[in-house]
PDB file of C-alpha atoms in Angstrom:
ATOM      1  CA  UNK O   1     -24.946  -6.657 -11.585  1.00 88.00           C
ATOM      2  CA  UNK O   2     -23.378  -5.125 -14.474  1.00 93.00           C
ATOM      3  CA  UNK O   3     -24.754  -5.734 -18.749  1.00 95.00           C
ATOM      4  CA  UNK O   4     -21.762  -5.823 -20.616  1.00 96.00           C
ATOM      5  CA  UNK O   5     -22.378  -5.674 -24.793  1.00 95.00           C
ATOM      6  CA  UNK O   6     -21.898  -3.221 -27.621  1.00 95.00           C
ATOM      7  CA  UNK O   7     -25.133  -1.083 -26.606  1.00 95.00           C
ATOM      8  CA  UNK O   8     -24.660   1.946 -25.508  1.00 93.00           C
ATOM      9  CA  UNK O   9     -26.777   1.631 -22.309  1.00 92.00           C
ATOM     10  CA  UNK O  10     -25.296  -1.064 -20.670  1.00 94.00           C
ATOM     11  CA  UNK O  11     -22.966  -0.466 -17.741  1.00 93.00           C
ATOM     12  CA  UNK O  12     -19.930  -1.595 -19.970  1.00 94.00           C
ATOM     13  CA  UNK O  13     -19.528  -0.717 -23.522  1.00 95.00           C
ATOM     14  CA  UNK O  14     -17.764  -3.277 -25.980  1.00 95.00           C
ATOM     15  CA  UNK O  15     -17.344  -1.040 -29.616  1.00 95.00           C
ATOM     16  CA  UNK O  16     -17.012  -4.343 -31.614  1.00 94.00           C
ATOM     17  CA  UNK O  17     -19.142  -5.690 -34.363  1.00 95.00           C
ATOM     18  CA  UNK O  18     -18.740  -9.592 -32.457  1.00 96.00           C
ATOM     19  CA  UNK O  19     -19.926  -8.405 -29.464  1.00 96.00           C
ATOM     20  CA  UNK O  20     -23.916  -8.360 -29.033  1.00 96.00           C
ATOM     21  CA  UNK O  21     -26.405  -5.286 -27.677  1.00 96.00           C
ATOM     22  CA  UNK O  22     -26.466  -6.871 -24.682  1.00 96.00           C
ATOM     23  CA  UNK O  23     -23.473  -9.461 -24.638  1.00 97.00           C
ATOM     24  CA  UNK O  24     -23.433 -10.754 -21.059  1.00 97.00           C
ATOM     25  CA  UNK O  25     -24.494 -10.034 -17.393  1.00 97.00           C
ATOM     26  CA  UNK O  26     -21.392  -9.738 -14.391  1.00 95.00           C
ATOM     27  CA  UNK O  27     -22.020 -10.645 -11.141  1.00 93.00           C
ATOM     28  CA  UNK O  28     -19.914  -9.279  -7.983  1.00 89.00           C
ATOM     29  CA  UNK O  29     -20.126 -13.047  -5.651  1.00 89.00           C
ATOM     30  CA  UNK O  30     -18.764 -10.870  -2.812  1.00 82.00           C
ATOM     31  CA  UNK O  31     -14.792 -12.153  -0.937  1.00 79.00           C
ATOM     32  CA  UNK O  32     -13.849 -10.996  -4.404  1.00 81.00           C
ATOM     33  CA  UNK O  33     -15.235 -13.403  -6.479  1.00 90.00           C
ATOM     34  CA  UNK O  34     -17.063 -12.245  -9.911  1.00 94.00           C
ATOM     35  CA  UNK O  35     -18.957 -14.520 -12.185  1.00 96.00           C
ATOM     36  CA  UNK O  36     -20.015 -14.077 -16.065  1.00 96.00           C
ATOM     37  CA  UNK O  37     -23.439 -15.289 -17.573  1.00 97.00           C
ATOM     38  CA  UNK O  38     -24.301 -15.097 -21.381  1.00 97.00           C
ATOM     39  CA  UNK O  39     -27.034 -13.393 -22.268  1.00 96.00           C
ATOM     40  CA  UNK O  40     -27.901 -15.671 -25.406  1.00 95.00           C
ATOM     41  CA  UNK O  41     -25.382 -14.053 -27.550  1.00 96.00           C
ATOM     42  CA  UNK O  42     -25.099 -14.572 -31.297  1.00 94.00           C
ATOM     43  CA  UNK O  43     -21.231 -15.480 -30.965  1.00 96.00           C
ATOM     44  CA  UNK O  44     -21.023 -16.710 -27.247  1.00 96.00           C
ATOM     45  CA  UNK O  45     -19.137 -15.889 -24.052  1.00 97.00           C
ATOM     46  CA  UNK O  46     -16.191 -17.748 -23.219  1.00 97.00           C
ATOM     47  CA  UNK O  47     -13.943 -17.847 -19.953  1.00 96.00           C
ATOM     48  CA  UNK O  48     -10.030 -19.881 -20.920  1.00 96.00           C
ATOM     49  CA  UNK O  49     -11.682 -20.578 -24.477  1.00 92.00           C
ATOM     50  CA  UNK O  50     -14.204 -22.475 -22.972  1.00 95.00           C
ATOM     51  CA  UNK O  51     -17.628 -21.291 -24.168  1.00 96.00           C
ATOM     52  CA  UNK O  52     -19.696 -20.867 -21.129  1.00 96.00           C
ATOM     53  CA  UNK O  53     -22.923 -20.009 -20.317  1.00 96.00           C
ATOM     54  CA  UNK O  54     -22.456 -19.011 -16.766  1.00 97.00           C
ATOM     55  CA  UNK O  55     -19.671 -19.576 -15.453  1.00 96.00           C
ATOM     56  CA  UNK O  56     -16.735 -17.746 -12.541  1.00 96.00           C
ATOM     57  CA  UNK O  57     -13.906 -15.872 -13.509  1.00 95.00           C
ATOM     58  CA  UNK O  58     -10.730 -14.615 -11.810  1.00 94.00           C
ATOM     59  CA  UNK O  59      -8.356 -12.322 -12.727  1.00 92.00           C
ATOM     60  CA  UNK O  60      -5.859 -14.682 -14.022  1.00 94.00           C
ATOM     61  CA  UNK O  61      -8.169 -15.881 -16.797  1.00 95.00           C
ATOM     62  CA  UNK O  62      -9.261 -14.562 -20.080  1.00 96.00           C
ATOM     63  CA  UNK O  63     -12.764 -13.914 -20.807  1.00 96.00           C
ATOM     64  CA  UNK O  64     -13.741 -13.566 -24.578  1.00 97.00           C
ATOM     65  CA  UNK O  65     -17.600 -11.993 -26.395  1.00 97.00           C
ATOM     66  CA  UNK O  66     -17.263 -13.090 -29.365  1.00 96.00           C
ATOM     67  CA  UNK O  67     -13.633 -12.254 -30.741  1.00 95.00           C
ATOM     68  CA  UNK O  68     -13.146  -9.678 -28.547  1.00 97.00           C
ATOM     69  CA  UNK O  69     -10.266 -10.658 -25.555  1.00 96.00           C
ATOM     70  CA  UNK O  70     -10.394  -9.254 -22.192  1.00 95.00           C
ATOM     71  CA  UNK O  71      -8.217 -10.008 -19.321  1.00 95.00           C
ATOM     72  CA  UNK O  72      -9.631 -11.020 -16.091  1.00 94.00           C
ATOM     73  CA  UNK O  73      -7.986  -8.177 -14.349  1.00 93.00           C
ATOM     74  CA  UNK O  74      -8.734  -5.286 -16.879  1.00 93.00           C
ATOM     75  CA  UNK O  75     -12.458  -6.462 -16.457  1.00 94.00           C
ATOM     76  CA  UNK O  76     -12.696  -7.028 -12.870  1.00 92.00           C
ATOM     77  CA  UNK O  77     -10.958  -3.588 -13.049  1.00 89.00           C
ATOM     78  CA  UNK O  78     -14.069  -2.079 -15.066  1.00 91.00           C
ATOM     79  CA  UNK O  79     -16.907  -4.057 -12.701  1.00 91.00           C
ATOM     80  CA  UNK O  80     -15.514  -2.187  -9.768  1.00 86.00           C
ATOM     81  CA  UNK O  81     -15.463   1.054 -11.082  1.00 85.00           C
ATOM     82  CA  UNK O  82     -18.692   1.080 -12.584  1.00 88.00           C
ATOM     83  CA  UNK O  83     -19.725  -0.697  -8.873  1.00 85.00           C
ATOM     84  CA  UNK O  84     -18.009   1.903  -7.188  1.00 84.00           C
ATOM     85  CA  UNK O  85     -19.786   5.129  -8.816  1.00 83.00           C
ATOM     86  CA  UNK O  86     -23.391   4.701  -6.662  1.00 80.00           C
ATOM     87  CA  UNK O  87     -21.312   3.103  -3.310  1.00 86.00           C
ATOM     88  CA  UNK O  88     -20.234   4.734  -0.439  1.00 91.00           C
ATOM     89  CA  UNK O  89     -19.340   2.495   2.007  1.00 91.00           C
ATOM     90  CA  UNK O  90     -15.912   0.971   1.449  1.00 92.00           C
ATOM     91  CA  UNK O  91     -15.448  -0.419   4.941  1.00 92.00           C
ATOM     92  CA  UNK O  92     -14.288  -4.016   3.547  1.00 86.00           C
ATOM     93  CA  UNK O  93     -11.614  -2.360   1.348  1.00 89.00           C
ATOM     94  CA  UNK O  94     -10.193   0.066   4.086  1.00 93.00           C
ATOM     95  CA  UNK O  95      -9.691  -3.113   6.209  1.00 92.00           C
ATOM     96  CA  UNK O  96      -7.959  -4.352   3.842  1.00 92.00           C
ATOM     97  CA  UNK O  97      -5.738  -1.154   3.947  1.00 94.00           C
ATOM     98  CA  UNK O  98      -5.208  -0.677   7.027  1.00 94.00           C
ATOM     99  CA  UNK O  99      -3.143  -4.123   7.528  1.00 93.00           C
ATOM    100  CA  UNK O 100      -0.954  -3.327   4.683  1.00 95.00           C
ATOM    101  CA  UNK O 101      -0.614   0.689   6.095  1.00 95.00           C
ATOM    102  CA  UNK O 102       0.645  -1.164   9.604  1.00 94.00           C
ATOM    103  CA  UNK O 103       2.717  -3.052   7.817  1.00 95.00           C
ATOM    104  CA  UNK O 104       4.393  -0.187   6.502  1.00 96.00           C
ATOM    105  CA  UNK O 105       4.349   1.989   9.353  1.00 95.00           C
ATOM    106  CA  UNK O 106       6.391  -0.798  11.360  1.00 94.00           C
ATOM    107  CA  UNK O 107       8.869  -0.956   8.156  1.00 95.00           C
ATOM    108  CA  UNK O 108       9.187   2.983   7.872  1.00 94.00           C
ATOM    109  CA  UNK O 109      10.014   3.267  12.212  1.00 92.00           C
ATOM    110  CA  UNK O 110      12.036   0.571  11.612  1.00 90.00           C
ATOM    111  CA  UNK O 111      14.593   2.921   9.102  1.00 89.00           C
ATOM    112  CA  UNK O 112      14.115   6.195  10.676  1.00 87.00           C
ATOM    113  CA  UNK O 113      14.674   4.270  13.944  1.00 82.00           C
ATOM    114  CA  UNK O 114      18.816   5.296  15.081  1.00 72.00           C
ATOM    115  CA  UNK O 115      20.765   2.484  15.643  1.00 64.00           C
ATOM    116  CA  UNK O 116      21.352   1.830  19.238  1.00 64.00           C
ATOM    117  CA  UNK O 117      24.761   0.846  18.925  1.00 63.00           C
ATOM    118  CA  UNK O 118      26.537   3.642  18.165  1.00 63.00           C
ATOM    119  CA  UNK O 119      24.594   5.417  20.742  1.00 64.00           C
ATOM    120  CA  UNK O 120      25.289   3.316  23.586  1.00 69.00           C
ATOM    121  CA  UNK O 121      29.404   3.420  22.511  1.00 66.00           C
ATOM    122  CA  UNK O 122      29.129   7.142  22.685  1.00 68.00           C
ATOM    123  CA  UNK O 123      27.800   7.312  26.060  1.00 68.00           C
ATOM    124  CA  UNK O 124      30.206   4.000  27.318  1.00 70.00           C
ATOM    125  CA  UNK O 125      32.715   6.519  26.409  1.00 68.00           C
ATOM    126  CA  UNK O 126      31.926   9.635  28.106  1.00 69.00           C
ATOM    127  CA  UNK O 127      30.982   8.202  30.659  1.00 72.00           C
ATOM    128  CA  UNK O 128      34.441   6.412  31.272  1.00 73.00           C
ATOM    129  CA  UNK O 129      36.276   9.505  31.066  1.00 67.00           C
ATOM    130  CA  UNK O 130      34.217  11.436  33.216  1.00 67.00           C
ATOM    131  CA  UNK O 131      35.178   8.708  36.182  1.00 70.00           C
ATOM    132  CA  UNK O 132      38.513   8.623  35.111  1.00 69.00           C
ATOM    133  CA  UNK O 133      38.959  11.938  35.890  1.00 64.00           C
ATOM    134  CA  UNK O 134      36.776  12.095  38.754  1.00 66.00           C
ATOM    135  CA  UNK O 135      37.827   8.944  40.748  1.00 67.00           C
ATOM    136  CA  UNK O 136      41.440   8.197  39.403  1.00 67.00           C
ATOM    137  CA  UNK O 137      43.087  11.808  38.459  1.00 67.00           C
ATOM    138  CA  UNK O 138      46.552  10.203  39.169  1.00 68.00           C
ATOM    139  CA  UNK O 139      46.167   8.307  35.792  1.00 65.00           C
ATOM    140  CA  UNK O 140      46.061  11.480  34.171  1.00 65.00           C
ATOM    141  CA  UNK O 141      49.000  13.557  35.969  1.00 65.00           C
ATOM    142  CA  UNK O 142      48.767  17.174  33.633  1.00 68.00           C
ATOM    143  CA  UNK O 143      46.547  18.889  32.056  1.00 64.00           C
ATOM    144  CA  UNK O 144      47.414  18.149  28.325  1.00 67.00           C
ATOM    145  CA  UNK O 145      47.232  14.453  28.670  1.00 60.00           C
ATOM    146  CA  UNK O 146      42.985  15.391  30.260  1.00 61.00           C
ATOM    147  CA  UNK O 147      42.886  17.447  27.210  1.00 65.00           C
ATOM    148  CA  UNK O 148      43.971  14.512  25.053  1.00 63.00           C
ATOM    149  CA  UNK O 149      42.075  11.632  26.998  1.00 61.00           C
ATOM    150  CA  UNK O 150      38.826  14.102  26.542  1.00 60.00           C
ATOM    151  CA  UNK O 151      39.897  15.043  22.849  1.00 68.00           C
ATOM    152  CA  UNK O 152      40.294  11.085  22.194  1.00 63.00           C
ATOM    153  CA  UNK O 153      36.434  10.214  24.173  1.00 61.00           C
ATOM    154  CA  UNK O 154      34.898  13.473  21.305  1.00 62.00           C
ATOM    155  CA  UNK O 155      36.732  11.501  18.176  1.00 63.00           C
ATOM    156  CA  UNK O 156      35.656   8.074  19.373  1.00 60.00           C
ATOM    157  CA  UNK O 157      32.639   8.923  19.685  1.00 58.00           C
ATOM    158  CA  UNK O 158      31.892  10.955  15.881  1.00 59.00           C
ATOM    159  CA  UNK O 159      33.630   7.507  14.458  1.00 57.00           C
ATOM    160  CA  UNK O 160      31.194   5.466  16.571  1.00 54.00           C
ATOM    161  CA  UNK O 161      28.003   7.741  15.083  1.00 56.00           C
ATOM    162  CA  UNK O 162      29.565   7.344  11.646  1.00 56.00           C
ATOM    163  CA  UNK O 163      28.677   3.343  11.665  1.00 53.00           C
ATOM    164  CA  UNK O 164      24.986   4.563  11.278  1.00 53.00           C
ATOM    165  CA  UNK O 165      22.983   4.766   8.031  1.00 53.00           C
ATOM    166  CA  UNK O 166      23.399   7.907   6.511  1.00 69.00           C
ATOM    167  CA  UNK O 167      20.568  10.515   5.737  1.00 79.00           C
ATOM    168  CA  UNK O 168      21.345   9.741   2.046  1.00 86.00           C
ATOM    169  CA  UNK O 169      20.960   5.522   2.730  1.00 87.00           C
ATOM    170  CA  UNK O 170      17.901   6.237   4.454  1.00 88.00           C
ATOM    171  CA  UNK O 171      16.251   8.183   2.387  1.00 91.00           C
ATOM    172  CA  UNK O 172      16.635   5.751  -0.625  1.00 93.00           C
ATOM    173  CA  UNK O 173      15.476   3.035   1.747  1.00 92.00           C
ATOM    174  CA  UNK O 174      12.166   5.195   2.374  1.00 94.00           C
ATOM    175  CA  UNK O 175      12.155   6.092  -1.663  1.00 94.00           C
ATOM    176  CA  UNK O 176      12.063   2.213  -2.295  1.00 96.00           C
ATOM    177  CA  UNK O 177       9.886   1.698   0.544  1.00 95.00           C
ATOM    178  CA  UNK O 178       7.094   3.938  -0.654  1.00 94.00           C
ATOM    179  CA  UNK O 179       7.623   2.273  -4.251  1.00 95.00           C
ATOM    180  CA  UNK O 180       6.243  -0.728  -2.506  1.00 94.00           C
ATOM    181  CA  UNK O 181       3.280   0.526  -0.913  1.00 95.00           C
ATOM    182  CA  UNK O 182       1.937   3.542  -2.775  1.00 93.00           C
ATOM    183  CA  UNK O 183      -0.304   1.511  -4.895  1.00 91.00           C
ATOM    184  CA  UNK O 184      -1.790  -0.573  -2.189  1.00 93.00           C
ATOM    185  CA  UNK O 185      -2.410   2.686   0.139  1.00 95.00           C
ATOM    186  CA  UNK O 186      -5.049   4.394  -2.217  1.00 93.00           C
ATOM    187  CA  UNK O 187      -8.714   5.016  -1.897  1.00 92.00           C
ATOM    188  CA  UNK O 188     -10.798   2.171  -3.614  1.00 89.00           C
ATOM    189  CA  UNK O 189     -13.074   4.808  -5.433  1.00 88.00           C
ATOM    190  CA  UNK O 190     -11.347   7.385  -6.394  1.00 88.00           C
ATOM    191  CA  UNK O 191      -7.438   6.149  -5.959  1.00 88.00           C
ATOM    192  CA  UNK O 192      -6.112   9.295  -3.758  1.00 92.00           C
ATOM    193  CA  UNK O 193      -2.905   8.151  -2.570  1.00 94.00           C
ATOM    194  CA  UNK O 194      -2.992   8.034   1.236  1.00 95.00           C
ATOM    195  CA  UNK O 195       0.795   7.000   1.411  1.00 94.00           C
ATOM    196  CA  UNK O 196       1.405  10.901   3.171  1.00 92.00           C
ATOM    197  CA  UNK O 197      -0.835  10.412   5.768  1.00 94.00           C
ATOM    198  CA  UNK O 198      -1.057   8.166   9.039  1.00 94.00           C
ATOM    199  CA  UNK O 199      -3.027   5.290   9.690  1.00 92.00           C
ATOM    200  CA  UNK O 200      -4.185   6.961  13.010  1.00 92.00           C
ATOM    201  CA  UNK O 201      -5.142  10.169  11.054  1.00 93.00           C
ATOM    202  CA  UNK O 202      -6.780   7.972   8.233  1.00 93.00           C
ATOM    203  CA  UNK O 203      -9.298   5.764  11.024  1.00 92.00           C
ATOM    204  CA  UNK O 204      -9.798   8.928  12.682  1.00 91.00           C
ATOM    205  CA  UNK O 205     -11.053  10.308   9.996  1.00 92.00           C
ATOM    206  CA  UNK O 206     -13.434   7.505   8.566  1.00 93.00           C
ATOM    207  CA  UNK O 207     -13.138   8.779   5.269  1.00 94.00           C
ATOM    208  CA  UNK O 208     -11.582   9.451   1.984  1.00 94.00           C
ATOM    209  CA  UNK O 209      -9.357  12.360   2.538  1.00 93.00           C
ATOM    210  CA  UNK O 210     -10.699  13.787  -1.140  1.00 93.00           C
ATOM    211  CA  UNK O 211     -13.142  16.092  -0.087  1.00 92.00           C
ATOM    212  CA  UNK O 212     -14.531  15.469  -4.171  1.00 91.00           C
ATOM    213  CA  UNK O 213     -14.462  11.289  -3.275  1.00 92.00           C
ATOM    214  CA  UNK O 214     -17.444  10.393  -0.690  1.00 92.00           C
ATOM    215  CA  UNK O 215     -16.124   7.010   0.436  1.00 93.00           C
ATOM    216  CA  UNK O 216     -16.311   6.104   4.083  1.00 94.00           C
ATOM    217  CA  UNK O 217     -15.267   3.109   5.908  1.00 94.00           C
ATOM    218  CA  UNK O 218     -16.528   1.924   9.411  1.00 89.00           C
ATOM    219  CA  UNK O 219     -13.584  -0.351  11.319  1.00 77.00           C
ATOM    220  CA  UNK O 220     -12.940  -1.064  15.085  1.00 62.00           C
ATOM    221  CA  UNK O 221      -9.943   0.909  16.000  1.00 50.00           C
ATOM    222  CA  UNK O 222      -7.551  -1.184  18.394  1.00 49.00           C
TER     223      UNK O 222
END
């Protein structure tokens, strides 16, 4: 539970002269739910412009003490960081994490991963003149036309490598990529990006890899 109001002991601080000593009282519901109850306040509480007296609130509403406006999400922001500064386990959280951090693992492989393609034509090819010249030398009579054939086979094969992504298109991919994901792979306390590490180094670990941050998170590793 956290006191929100203009007095300067309550859990959140509200510098306005609409907002009372002790304004309102949030409750964390747990599945990420949060509700707000008035606290008999001279100018009210009110969630969508609906004065309420307790009432829940989401992160796409607007919560109001007195004339003072606060979005759902900057407050919800503001409960869990003054939730956050006595808790230590953050196994719900790291769950939570750890799907999106698979998620991106599988996306990341699935870049750095070399086309088979090109691959497979540079082997078809080497292979084929290797048992041309084994098995049927009489299609290639002189030595300049087996320097040629083997000549063509090298050329054919640095086009057929060319039809792969370049280092340049992959590493924009991975830039745009890590763009995506950066925010979601962060420590719920402290916000230490975890984006450089692996999710099998992370679980391993149990931890935030802050040594300053003493969040830990208990999961069942497949």
């Amino acid at each position: 539970m956290i006191k929100i109001g203009s007095g300067t002991k309550n859990g959140i601080v509200i510098n306005d002269t609409s907002v009372s000593r002790e304004h309102a009282l949030i409750k964390y519901l747990g599945s990420g739910e949060y509700s707000i109850e008035d606290l008999n306040s001279k100018n009210g509480t009110y969630v969508n412009d609906r004065r309420i007296i307790k009432s829940k609130f989401l992160a796409t509403d607007t919560v109001t003490l007195g004339t003072f406006l606060l979005t759902g999400e900057d407050l919800i922001f503001q409960v869990k960081k003054e939730l956050n500064k006595e808790r230590k386990d953050f196994s719900e959280e790291y769950r939570a994490i750890f799907i999106q951090f698979e998620q991106y693992e599988i996306k990341k492989d699935k870049i750095l991963k070399r086309p088979l393609l090109p691959i497979i034509l540079r082997i078809g090819i080497s292979l084929s003149v290797i048992l041309i010249l084994l098995f049927y030398p009489d299609l290639v009579p002189n030595d300049s036309v087996r320097i040629g054939l083997i000549m063509s086979a090298g050329l054919v094969s640095v086009i057929a490598g060319s039809f792969g992504n370049s280092n340049l298109k992959k590493q924009k991919k991975l830039d745009l990529l890590k763009l995506e994901y950066e925010d979601m792979l962060q420590c719920p306390k402290c916000n230490s990006k975890l984006i450089k590490l692996t999710s099998a180094y992370l679980a391993g670990k149990g931890k935030c890899p802050n040594d300053n941050c003493d969040a830990y998170f208990k999961i069942g590793l497949k």
